[in-house]
């Protein structure tokens, strides 16, 4: 059975925030970035978490000053009272090893609570007093939802399923970050066991699937995980027809606690039952601009 629903899960102060993807927007410290005195980012509490212990007090103040002065960020975080800035020393890959870049930092800016959105990924050069917005992700706005349930749900239950899914902070976060800020989402009901319903969320040809188990009566998401597909460039595998791997990112049981298990991701492919790999990225929730490095090593004992 096919059903279409439309929900406004979050009402944004500015609809334009949904399309605020200001990649490469640079702002030098001397630029005119004046904003109104009551702009929220100017007054927001921002906790700096220096993951590499790279900043002294003066550098921390300089970094915060740059962040607060950017008008696009003022608008993006309008209404957010408390933010956390996760700061990492910028690094470059040199002969297979990461080397720190002096005075340059990668910053993830997001609410301090569990909402996780809106968020922004920034590149900051304190030496040049310059800031670049690499990516922004707004809260989930208007999303058209199509439900395929094969008769497992009533109309009321199908509506409750989509509402529960899109009201969940973790699901809405993954819809925005892993399904690439879609305008529409397809929900396929895969199974039902009493009150519990299994569902898969996809968006067009994105190649990523969000799997979720929903308790309809409790109106809660019991658990969920994300499965991604990506192409690999393997010039040495002339005898292999496999060019795509699937990555499964488990996000925990979604019981109110945020899980950081990105490094436990499992990679599988048709010709390789299991492989070992390390995620070379410090943003453990796979947010930000969605880019990360991996090293893959075949598990020869399980390979065909």
PDB file of C-alpha atoms in Angstrom:
ATOM      1  CA  UNK A   1       0.000   0.000   0.000  1.00  0.00           C
ATOM      2  CA  UNK A   2       1.306   3.403  -0.984  1.00  0.00           C
ATOM      3  CA  UNK A   3       0.719   6.490   1.122  1.00  0.00           C
ATOM      4  CA  UNK A   4       2.030  10.055   0.902  1.00  0.00           C
ATOM      5  CA  UNK A   5       2.389  12.318   3.920  1.00  0.00           C
ATOM      6  CA  UNK A   6       3.857  15.736   4.469  1.00  0.00           C
ATOM      7  CA  UNK A   7       5.137  16.975   7.796  1.00  0.00           C
ATOM      8  CA  UNK A   8       6.752  20.113   9.113  1.00  0.00           C
ATOM      9  CA  UNK A   9       8.948  18.609  11.806  1.00  0.00           C
ATOM     10  CA  UNK A  10      10.853  21.747  12.683  1.00  0.00           C
ATOM     11  CA  UNK A  11       9.850  25.294  11.836  1.00  0.00           C
ATOM     12  CA  UNK A  12      12.909  27.251  10.809  1.00  0.00           C
ATOM     13  CA  UNK A  13      13.229  30.927  11.524  1.00  0.00           C
ATOM     14  CA  UNK A  14      14.530  31.355   7.989  1.00  0.00           C
ATOM     15  CA  UNK A  15      13.562  28.935   5.240  1.00  0.00           C
ATOM     16  CA  UNK A  16      16.760  29.887   3.466  1.00  0.00           C
ATOM     17  CA  UNK A  17      18.731  28.048   6.121  1.00  0.00           C
ATOM     18  CA  UNK A  18      17.863  24.749   4.438  1.00  0.00           C
ATOM     19  CA  UNK A  19      19.925  25.817   1.447  1.00  0.00           C
ATOM     20  CA  UNK A  20      22.696  27.412   3.449  1.00  0.00           C
ATOM     21  CA  UNK A  21      25.572  25.385   2.044  1.00  0.00           C
ATOM     22  CA  UNK A  22      28.182  28.090   1.919  1.00  0.00           C
ATOM     23  CA  UNK A  23      31.159  25.961   0.933  1.00  0.00           C
ATOM     24  CA  UNK A  24      34.186  28.139   0.409  1.00  0.00           C
ATOM     25  CA  UNK A  25      32.668  31.235   2.009  1.00  0.00           C
ATOM     26  CA  UNK A  26      35.745  32.975   3.380  1.00  0.00           C
ATOM     27  CA  UNK A  27      35.683  35.802   5.896  1.00  0.00           C
ATOM     28  CA  UNK A  28      38.878  37.614   6.791  1.00  0.00           C
ATOM     29  CA  UNK A  29      39.155  39.165  10.209  1.00  0.00           C
ATOM     30  CA  UNK A  30      39.275  42.676   8.780  1.00  0.00           C
ATOM     31  CA  UNK A  31      36.084  42.248   6.736  1.00  0.00           C
ATOM     32  CA  UNK A  32      32.944  44.129   7.684  1.00  0.00           C
ATOM     33  CA  UNK A  33      30.893  41.426   9.400  1.00  0.00           C
ATOM     34  CA  UNK A  34      28.895  43.614  11.781  1.00  0.00           C
ATOM     35  CA  UNK A  35      25.576  42.174  12.951  1.00  0.00           C
ATOM     36  CA  UNK A  36      22.818  43.312  15.238  1.00  0.00           C
ATOM     37  CA  UNK A  37      23.625  43.319  18.942  1.00  0.00           C
ATOM     38  CA  UNK A  38      20.842  40.842  19.735  1.00  0.00           C
ATOM     39  CA  UNK A  39      21.969  38.173  17.244  1.00  0.00           C
ATOM     40  CA  UNK A  40      21.908  34.870  19.117  1.00  0.00           C
ATOM     41  CA  UNK A  41      25.450  33.731  18.352  1.00  0.00           C
ATOM     42  CA  UNK A  42      26.843  36.895  19.925  1.00  0.00           C
ATOM     43  CA  UNK A  43      25.139  36.049  23.202  1.00  0.00           C
ATOM     44  CA  UNK A  44      25.264  32.258  23.055  1.00  0.00           C
ATOM     45  CA  UNK A  45      27.369  30.298  25.499  1.00  0.00           C
ATOM     46  CA  UNK A  46      30.033  28.474  23.455  1.00  0.00           C
ATOM     47  CA  UNK A  47      32.032  25.742  25.168  1.00  0.00           C
ATOM     48  CA  UNK A  48      35.324  25.048  23.410  1.00  0.00           C
ATOM     49  CA  UNK A  49      36.512  21.437  23.515  1.00  0.00           C
ATOM     50  CA  UNK A  50      40.140  21.382  22.352  1.00  0.00           C
ATOM     51  CA  UNK A  51      40.628  17.717  21.431  1.00  0.00           C
ATOM     52  CA  UNK A  52      44.326  18.110  20.628  1.00  0.00           C
ATOM     53  CA  UNK A  53      45.223  20.574  23.425  1.00  0.00           C
ATOM     54  CA  UNK A  54      46.541  22.883  20.724  1.00  0.00           C
ATOM     55  CA  UNK A  55      45.074  26.248  21.810  1.00  0.00           C
ATOM     56  CA  UNK A  56      46.189  28.577  24.574  1.00  0.00           C
ATOM     57  CA  UNK A  57      43.738  31.010  26.208  1.00  0.00           C
ATOM     58  CA  UNK A  58      44.490  33.843  23.786  1.00  0.00           C
ATOM     59  CA  UNK A  59      44.080  31.593  20.748  1.00  0.00           C
ATOM     60  CA  UNK A  60      40.813  30.276  22.153  1.00  0.00           C
ATOM     61  CA  UNK A  61      39.495  33.845  22.491  1.00  0.00           C
ATOM     62  CA  UNK A  62      40.625  34.662  18.947  1.00  0.00           C
ATOM     63  CA  UNK A  63      38.887  31.592  17.572  1.00  0.00           C
ATOM     64  CA  UNK A  64      35.626  32.440  19.338  1.00  0.00           C
ATOM     65  CA  UNK A  65      35.804  36.022  18.120  1.00  0.00           C
ATOM     66  CA  UNK A  66      36.104  34.848  14.528  1.00  0.00           C
ATOM     67  CA  UNK A  67      33.166  32.455  14.920  1.00  0.00           C
ATOM     68  CA  UNK A  68      30.878  35.027  16.525  1.00  0.00           C
ATOM     69  CA  UNK A  69      31.615  37.655  13.850  1.00  0.00           C
ATOM     70  CA  UNK A  70      30.320  35.685  10.849  1.00  0.00           C
ATOM     71  CA  UNK A  71      26.832  36.809   9.847  1.00  0.00           C
ATOM     72  CA  UNK A  72      25.979  33.570   8.021  1.00  0.00           C
ATOM     73  CA  UNK A  73      26.635  31.654  11.254  1.00  0.00           C
ATOM     74  CA  UNK A  74      24.588  34.182  13.206  1.00  0.00           C
ATOM     75  CA  UNK A  75      21.594  33.370  11.036  1.00  0.00           C
ATOM     76  CA  UNK A  76      22.236  29.625  10.939  1.00  0.00           C
ATOM     77  CA  UNK A  77      22.307  29.301  14.748  1.00  0.00           C
ATOM     78  CA  UNK A  78      19.518  31.765  15.453  1.00  0.00           C
ATOM     79  CA  UNK A  79      17.640  30.748  18.592  1.00  0.00           C
ATOM     80  CA  UNK A  80      20.353  28.411  19.895  1.00  0.00           C
ATOM     81  CA  UNK A  81      21.457  29.494  23.372  1.00  0.00           C
ATOM     82  CA  UNK A  82      24.310  27.045  24.029  1.00  0.00           C
ATOM     83  CA  UNK A  83      26.823  25.621  21.573  1.00  0.00           C
ATOM     84  CA  UNK A  84      29.801  23.299  21.701  1.00  0.00           C
ATOM     85  CA  UNK A  85      32.815  23.956  19.488  1.00  0.00           C
ATOM     86  CA  UNK A  86      34.864  20.803  18.959  1.00  0.00           C
ATOM     87  CA  UNK A  87      38.297  21.976  17.847  1.00  0.00           C
ATOM     88  CA  UNK A  88      40.887  19.775  16.151  1.00  0.00           C
ATOM     89  CA  UNK A  89      44.332  20.663  14.880  1.00  0.00           C
ATOM     90  CA  UNK A  90      44.171  20.649  11.080  1.00  0.00           C
ATOM     91  CA  UNK A  91      46.259  17.905   9.546  1.00  0.00           C
ATOM     92  CA  UNK A  92      47.516  16.964   6.092  1.00  0.00           C
ATOM     93  CA  UNK A  93      48.105  13.427   4.852  1.00  0.00           C
ATOM     94  CA  UNK A  94      51.804  13.012   4.062  1.00  0.00           C
ATOM     95  CA  UNK A  95      53.122   9.597   2.968  1.00  0.00           C
ATOM     96  CA  UNK A  96      50.313   7.805   4.777  1.00  0.00           C
ATOM     97  CA  UNK A  97      50.662   9.804   7.996  1.00  0.00           C
ATOM     98  CA  UNK A  98      48.860  12.883   9.268  1.00  0.00           C
ATOM     99  CA  UNK A  99      51.001  15.945   9.938  1.00  0.00           C
ATOM    100  CA  UNK A 100      49.708  18.910  11.956  1.00  0.00           C
ATOM    101  CA  UNK A 101      49.284  22.253  10.143  1.00  0.00           C
ATOM    102  CA  UNK A 102      50.362  25.160  12.341  1.00  0.00           C
ATOM    103  CA  UNK A 103      47.674  27.736  13.244  1.00  0.00           C
ATOM    104  CA  UNK A 104      44.963  25.902  11.290  1.00  0.00           C
ATOM    105  CA  UNK A 105      42.005  24.171  12.942  1.00  0.00           C
ATOM    106  CA  UNK A 106      38.931  22.162  12.005  1.00  0.00           C
ATOM    107  CA  UNK A 107      35.910  23.119  14.082  1.00  0.00           C
ATOM    108  CA  UNK A 108      32.550  21.378  14.498  1.00  0.00           C
ATOM    109  CA  UNK A 109      29.925  23.728  15.908  1.00  0.00           C
ATOM    110  CA  UNK A 110      26.649  22.266  17.195  1.00  0.00           C
ATOM    111  CA  UNK A 111      24.151  22.655  20.072  1.00  0.00           C
ATOM    112  CA  UNK A 112      25.346  21.520  23.480  1.00  0.00           C
ATOM    113  CA  UNK A 113      22.222  19.408  24.045  1.00  0.00           C
ATOM    114  CA  UNK A 114      21.205  16.215  22.233  1.00  0.00           C
ATOM    115  CA  UNK A 115      19.405  17.966  19.367  1.00  0.00           C
ATOM    116  CA  UNK A 116      22.625  17.906  17.283  1.00  0.00           C
ATOM    117  CA  UNK A 117      21.178  20.301  14.702  1.00  0.00           C
ATOM    118  CA  UNK A 118      21.812  22.894  13.408  1.00  0.00           C
ATOM    119  CA  UNK A 119      25.549  22.326  12.993  1.00  0.00           C
ATOM    120  CA  UNK A 120      28.429  23.734  10.974  1.00  0.00           C
ATOM    121  CA  UNK A 121      31.882  22.558   9.922  1.00  0.00           C
ATOM    122  CA  UNK A 122      34.515  25.288   9.808  1.00  0.00           C
ATOM    123  CA  UNK A 123      38.139  25.698   8.802  1.00  0.00           C
ATOM    124  CA  UNK A 124      39.942  28.409  10.759  1.00  0.00           C
ATOM    125  CA  UNK A 125      43.380  29.904  10.169  1.00  0.00           C
ATOM    126  CA  UNK A 126      44.305  31.905  13.246  1.00  0.00           C
ATOM    127  CA  UNK A 127      47.531  33.103  11.668  1.00  0.00           C
ATOM    128  CA  UNK A 128      45.611  34.765   8.824  1.00  0.00           C
ATOM    129  CA  UNK A 129      42.535  35.444  10.991  1.00  0.00           C
ATOM    130  CA  UNK A 130      40.379  33.781   8.351  1.00  0.00           C
ATOM    131  CA  UNK A 131      37.400  31.451   8.591  1.00  0.00           C
ATOM    132  CA  UNK A 132      35.860  29.229   5.918  1.00  0.00           C
ATOM    133  CA  UNK A 133      32.445  27.584   6.311  1.00  0.00           C
ATOM    134  CA  UNK A 134      32.959  24.111   4.865  1.00  0.00           C
ATOM    135  CA  UNK A 135      29.412  22.873   5.418  1.00  0.00           C
ATOM    136  CA  UNK A 136      26.235  23.658   7.322  1.00  0.00           C
ATOM    137  CA  UNK A 137      23.325  21.397   8.225  1.00  0.00           C
ATOM    138  CA  UNK A 138      20.006  22.924   9.264  1.00  0.00           C
ATOM    139  CA  UNK A 139      17.301  21.218  11.328  1.00  0.00           C
ATOM    140  CA  UNK A 140      14.881  19.058   9.392  1.00  0.00           C
ATOM    141  CA  UNK A 141      12.284  21.234   7.689  1.00  0.00           C
ATOM    142  CA  UNK A 142       9.442  20.332   5.331  1.00  0.00           C
ATOM    143  CA  UNK A 143       9.874  16.734   4.155  1.00  0.00           C
ATOM    144  CA  UNK A 144       7.511  14.835   1.881  1.00  0.00           C
ATOM    145  CA  UNK A 145       7.285  11.236   3.109  1.00  0.00           C
ATOM    146  CA  UNK A 146       6.130   8.294   0.996  1.00  0.00           C
ATOM    147  CA  UNK A 147       5.189   5.101   2.868  1.00  0.00           C
ATOM    148  CA  UNK A 148       5.158   1.594   1.394  1.00  0.00           C
ATOM    149  CA  UNK A 149       3.738  -0.842   3.981  1.00  0.00           C
ATOM    150  CA  UNK A 150       2.266  -3.761   1.965  1.00  0.00           C
ATOM    151  CA  UNK A 151      -0.883  -3.617   4.079  1.00  0.00           C
ATOM    152  CA  UNK A 152       0.938  -4.069   7.405  1.00  0.00           C
ATOM    153  CA  UNK A 153      -0.286  -0.740   8.768  1.00  0.00           C
ATOM    154  CA  UNK A 154      -3.535   1.152   8.919  1.00  0.00           C
ATOM    155  CA  UNK A 155      -3.594   4.706   7.605  1.00  0.00           C
ATOM    156  CA  UNK A 156      -3.408   6.009  11.164  1.00  0.00           C
ATOM    157  CA  UNK A 157      -0.463   3.735  12.002  1.00  0.00           C
ATOM    158  CA  UNK A 158       1.400   4.746   8.844  1.00  0.00           C
ATOM    159  CA  UNK A 159       1.000   8.382   9.779  1.00  0.00           C
ATOM    160  CA  UNK A 160       2.156   7.646  13.330  1.00  0.00           C
ATOM    161  CA  UNK A 161       5.205   5.793  12.018  1.00  0.00           C
ATOM    162  CA  UNK A 162       6.423   8.676   9.888  1.00  0.00           C
ATOM    163  CA  UNK A 163       5.721  11.214  12.611  1.00  0.00           C
ATOM    164  CA  UNK A 164       7.648   9.149  15.193  1.00  0.00           C
ATOM    165  CA  UNK A 165      10.579   8.675  12.839  1.00  0.00           C
ATOM    166  CA  UNK A 166      10.950  12.304  11.841  1.00  0.00           C
ATOM    167  CA  UNK A 167      10.375  13.593  15.369  1.00  0.00           C
ATOM    168  CA  UNK A 168      13.315  11.526  16.634  1.00  0.00           C
ATOM    169  CA  UNK A 169      16.479  13.634  17.030  1.00  0.00           C
ATOM    170  CA  UNK A 170      18.838  10.877  15.889  1.00  0.00           C
ATOM    171  CA  UNK A 171      16.745   9.909  12.866  1.00  0.00           C
ATOM    172  CA  UNK A 172      16.266  13.510  11.755  1.00  0.00           C
ATOM    173  CA  UNK A 173      20.011  14.090  12.197  1.00  0.00           C
ATOM    174  CA  UNK A 174      20.830  11.105   9.981  1.00  0.00           C
ATOM    175  CA  UNK A 175      18.217  12.131   7.414  1.00  0.00           C
ATOM    176  CA  UNK A 176      19.926  15.509   7.074  1.00  0.00           C
ATOM    177  CA  UNK A 177      23.529  14.305   7.194  1.00  0.00           C
ATOM    178  CA  UNK A 178      23.441  10.837   5.628  1.00  0.00           C
ATOM    179  CA  UNK A 179      20.534  11.265   3.183  1.00  0.00           C
ATOM    180  CA  UNK A 180      21.953  14.633   2.085  1.00  0.00           C
ATOM    181  CA  UNK A 181      19.268  17.094   3.232  1.00  0.00           C
ATOM    182  CA  UNK A 182      16.480  15.589   1.108  1.00  0.00           C
ATOM    183  CA  UNK A 183      13.186  17.204   0.168  1.00  0.00           C
ATOM    184  CA  UNK A 184      11.466  13.804   0.186  1.00  0.00           C
ATOM    185  CA  UNK A 185      12.046  10.515   2.011  1.00  0.00           C
ATOM    186  CA  UNK A 186      10.800   7.037   1.149  1.00  0.00           C
ATOM    187  CA  UNK A 187       9.796   4.828   4.101  1.00  0.00           C
ATOM    188  CA  UNK A 188       9.489   1.090   3.419  1.00  0.00           C
ATOM    189  CA  UNK A 189       7.953  -1.077   6.135  1.00  0.00           C
ATOM    190  CA  UNK A 190       9.887  -4.347   6.187  1.00  0.00           C
ATOM    191  CA  UNK A 191       8.239  -6.269   9.007  1.00  0.00           C
ATOM    192  CA  UNK A 192       5.904  -6.021  11.966  1.00  0.00           C
ATOM    193  CA  UNK A 193       5.888  -7.876  15.281  1.00  0.00           C
ATOM    194  CA  UNK A 194       2.947  -6.700  17.336  1.00  0.00           C
ATOM    195  CA  UNK A 195       3.576  -3.085  18.204  1.00  0.00           C
ATOM    196  CA  UNK A 196       7.104  -3.032  16.764  1.00  0.00           C
ATOM    197  CA  UNK A 197       7.591  -2.050  13.146  1.00  0.00           C
ATOM    198  CA  UNK A 198      10.766  -2.305  11.088  1.00  0.00           C
ATOM    199  CA  UNK A 199      11.314   0.440   8.531  1.00  0.00           C
ATOM    200  CA  UNK A 200      13.911   1.544   5.986  1.00  0.00           C
ATOM    201  CA  UNK A 201      14.377   5.206   5.062  1.00  0.00           C
ATOM    202  CA  UNK A 202      15.945   6.179   1.746  1.00  0.00           C
ATOM    203  CA  UNK A 203      16.092   9.275  -0.458  1.00  0.00           C
ATOM    204  CA  UNK A 204      16.290   8.877  -4.220  1.00  0.00           C
ATOM    205  CA  UNK A 205      19.622   7.579  -5.536  1.00  0.00           C
ATOM    206  CA  UNK A 206      21.540   8.597  -2.419  1.00  0.00           C
ATOM    207  CA  UNK A 207      22.804   5.047  -1.809  1.00  0.00           C
ATOM    208  CA  UNK A 208      22.350   5.232   1.965  1.00  0.00           C
ATOM    209  CA  UNK A 209      19.665   3.497   4.025  1.00  0.00           C
ATOM    210  CA  UNK A 210      18.535   4.255   7.572  1.00  0.00           C
ATOM    211  CA  UNK A 211      17.123   1.166   9.301  1.00  0.00           C
ATOM    212  CA  UNK A 212      14.858   1.723  12.301  1.00  0.00           C
ATOM    213  CA  UNK A 213      12.630  -0.207  14.684  1.00  0.00           C
ATOM    214  CA  UNK A 214       9.659   1.796  15.956  1.00  0.00           C
ATOM    215  CA  UNK A 215       7.297   1.073  18.852  1.00  0.00           C
ATOM    216  CA  UNK A 216       4.025   2.532  17.617  1.00  0.00           C
ATOM    217  CA  UNK A 217       2.135   2.697  20.915  1.00  0.00           C
ATOM    218  CA  UNK A 218       5.087   4.249  22.751  1.00  0.00           C
ATOM    219  CA  UNK A 219       5.793   6.535  19.771  1.00  0.00           C
ATOM    220  CA  UNK A 220       9.528   5.900  20.132  1.00  0.00           C
ATOM    221  CA  UNK A 221      12.385   4.662  17.969  1.00  0.00           C
ATOM    222  CA  UNK A 222      13.745   1.559  19.712  1.00  0.00           C
ATOM    223  CA  UNK A 223      16.936   1.276  17.650  1.00  0.00           C
ATOM    224  CA  UNK A 224      18.418   2.322  14.334  1.00  0.00           C
ATOM    225  CA  UNK A 225      21.542   2.093  12.220  1.00  0.00           C
ATOM    226  CA  UNK A 226      22.805   3.472   8.929  1.00  0.00           C
ATOM    227  CA  UNK A 227      24.135   1.525   5.960  1.00  0.00           C
ATOM    228  CA  UNK A 228      26.161   3.412   3.350  1.00  0.00           C
ATOM    229  CA  UNK A 229      27.518   2.436  -0.041  1.00  0.00           C
ATOM    230  CA  UNK A 230      30.621   3.931  -1.564  1.00  0.00           C
ATOM    231  CA  UNK A 231      32.835   3.322  -4.554  1.00  0.00           C
ATOM    232  CA  UNK A 232      36.463   2.289  -4.104  1.00  0.00           C
ATOM    233  CA  UNK A 233      39.370   2.861  -6.435  1.00  0.00           C
ATOM    234  CA  UNK A 234      41.334  -0.366  -6.496  1.00  0.00           C
ATOM    235  CA  UNK A 235      43.807  -0.317  -9.382  1.00  0.00           C
ATOM    236  CA  UNK A 236      45.445  -3.529  -8.160  1.00  0.00           C
ATOM    237  CA  UNK A 237      42.296  -5.629  -8.177  1.00  0.00           C
ATOM    238  CA  UNK A 238      42.166  -6.460 -11.867  1.00  0.00           C
ATOM    239  CA  UNK A 239      40.668  -9.882 -11.193  1.00  0.00           C
ATOM    240  CA  UNK A 240      37.859  -8.526  -9.040  1.00  0.00           C
ATOM    241  CA  UNK A 241      34.505  -7.353 -10.339  1.00  0.00           C
ATOM    242  CA  UNK A 242      33.659  -5.709  -7.029  1.00  0.00           C
ATOM    243  CA  UNK A 243      33.838  -1.933  -6.997  1.00  0.00           C
ATOM    244  CA  UNK A 244      31.448  -1.118  -4.190  1.00  0.00           C
ATOM    245  CA  UNK A 245      31.441  -1.819  -0.482  1.00  0.00           C
ATOM    246  CA  UNK A 246      28.649  -1.329   2.006  1.00  0.00           C
ATOM    247  CA  UNK A 247      29.400   0.386   5.310  1.00  0.00           C
ATOM    248  CA  UNK A 248      27.149  -0.201   8.277  1.00  0.00           C
ATOM    249  CA  UNK A 249      27.252   2.497  10.955  1.00  0.00           C
ATOM    250  CA  UNK A 250      25.608   1.367  14.170  1.00  0.00           C
ATOM    251  CA  UNK A 251      24.273   4.238  16.229  1.00  0.00           C
ATOM    252  CA  UNK A 252      23.305   2.294  19.326  1.00  0.00           C
ATOM    253  CA  UNK A 253      19.917   1.461  20.819  1.00  0.00           C
ATOM    254  CA  UNK A 254      18.726   5.066  20.740  1.00  0.00           C
ATOM    255  CA  UNK A 255      17.609   4.906  24.378  1.00  0.00           C
ATOM    256  CA  UNK A 256      18.343   8.543  25.019  1.00  0.00           C
ATOM    257  CA  UNK A 257      22.115   8.145  25.023  1.00  0.00           C
ATOM    258  CA  UNK A 258      24.180   9.269  22.066  1.00  0.00           C
ATOM    259  CA  UNK A 259      26.457   6.512  20.790  1.00  0.00           C
ATOM    260  CA  UNK A 260      29.927   7.055  19.360  1.00  0.00           C
ATOM    261  CA  UNK A 261      30.656   3.699  17.781  1.00  0.00           C
ATOM    262  CA  UNK A 262      31.800   4.843  14.351  1.00  0.00           C
ATOM    263  CA  UNK A 263      35.100   2.979  14.677  1.00  0.00           C
ATOM    264  CA  UNK A 264      33.221  -0.291  15.114  1.00  0.00           C
ATOM    265  CA  UNK A 265      31.756  -0.003  11.600  1.00  0.00           C
ATOM    266  CA  UNK A 266      31.663  -3.231   9.621  1.00  0.00           C
ATOM    267  CA  UNK A 267      32.467  -3.295   5.905  1.00  0.00           C
ATOM    268  CA  UNK A 268      31.222  -6.145   3.755  1.00  0.00           C
ATOM    269  CA  UNK A 269      31.257  -7.056   0.078  1.00  0.00           C
ATOM    270  CA  UNK A 270      30.120 -10.015  -1.988  1.00  0.00           C
ATOM    271  CA  UNK A 271      33.572 -11.528  -2.498  1.00  0.00           C
ATOM    272  CA  UNK A 272      34.900 -10.674   0.947  1.00  0.00           C
ATOM    273  CA  UNK A 273      32.925 -11.873   3.941  1.00  0.00           C
ATOM    274  CA  UNK A 274      34.644  -9.433   6.260  1.00  0.00           C
ATOM    275  CA  UNK A 275      37.385  -6.841   6.190  1.00  0.00           C
ATOM    276  CA  UNK A 276      39.163  -4.848   8.847  1.00  0.00           C
ATOM    277  CA  UNK A 277      39.425  -1.097   8.524  1.00  0.00           C
ATOM    278  CA  UNK A 278      40.232   1.998  10.524  1.00  0.00           C
ATOM    279  CA  UNK A 279      38.387   5.275  10.242  1.00  0.00           C
ATOM    280  CA  UNK A 280      40.972   8.055  10.016  1.00  0.00           C
ATOM    281  CA  UNK A 281      38.728  10.921  11.062  1.00  0.00           C
ATOM    282  CA  UNK A 282      38.082  12.565  14.362  1.00  0.00           C
ATOM    283  CA  UNK A 283      34.430  13.510  13.942  1.00  0.00           C
ATOM    284  CA  UNK A 284      33.088  10.283  15.382  1.00  0.00           C
ATOM    285  CA  UNK A 285      29.442  10.899  14.539  1.00  0.00           C
ATOM    286  CA  UNK A 286      30.250  11.158  10.817  1.00  0.00           C
ATOM    287  CA  UNK A 287      28.722  14.596  10.650  1.00  0.00           C
ATOM    288  CA  UNK A 288      30.291  17.744   9.304  1.00  0.00           C
ATOM    289  CA  UNK A 289      30.872  17.651   5.586  1.00  0.00           C
ATOM    290  CA  UNK A 290      30.466  13.877   5.433  1.00  0.00           C
ATOM    291  CA  UNK A 291      34.045  13.202   4.368  1.00  0.00           C
ATOM    292  CA  UNK A 292      36.349  10.752   6.093  1.00  0.00           C
ATOM    293  CA  UNK A 293      39.351   8.601   5.305  1.00  0.00           C
ATOM    294  CA  UNK A 294      39.459   4.838   5.795  1.00  0.00           C
ATOM    295  CA  UNK A 295      42.126   2.184   5.596  1.00  0.00           C
ATOM    296  CA  UNK A 296      40.845  -1.229   4.519  1.00  0.00           C
ATOM    297  CA  UNK A 297      42.634  -4.524   5.102  1.00  0.00           C
ATOM    298  CA  UNK A 298      41.136  -7.786   3.890  1.00  0.00           C
ATOM    299  CA  UNK A 299      40.593 -10.476   6.484  1.00  0.00           C
ATOM    300  CA  UNK A 300      42.333 -13.246   4.548  1.00  0.00           C
ATOM    301  CA  UNK A 301      40.933 -16.007   6.748  1.00  0.00           C
ATOM    302  CA  UNK A 302      37.395 -15.140   5.661  1.00  0.00           C
ATOM    303  CA  UNK A 303      38.105 -14.174   2.054  1.00  0.00           C
ATOM    304  CA  UNK A 304      37.210 -16.529  -0.776  1.00  0.00           C
TER     305      UNK A 304
END
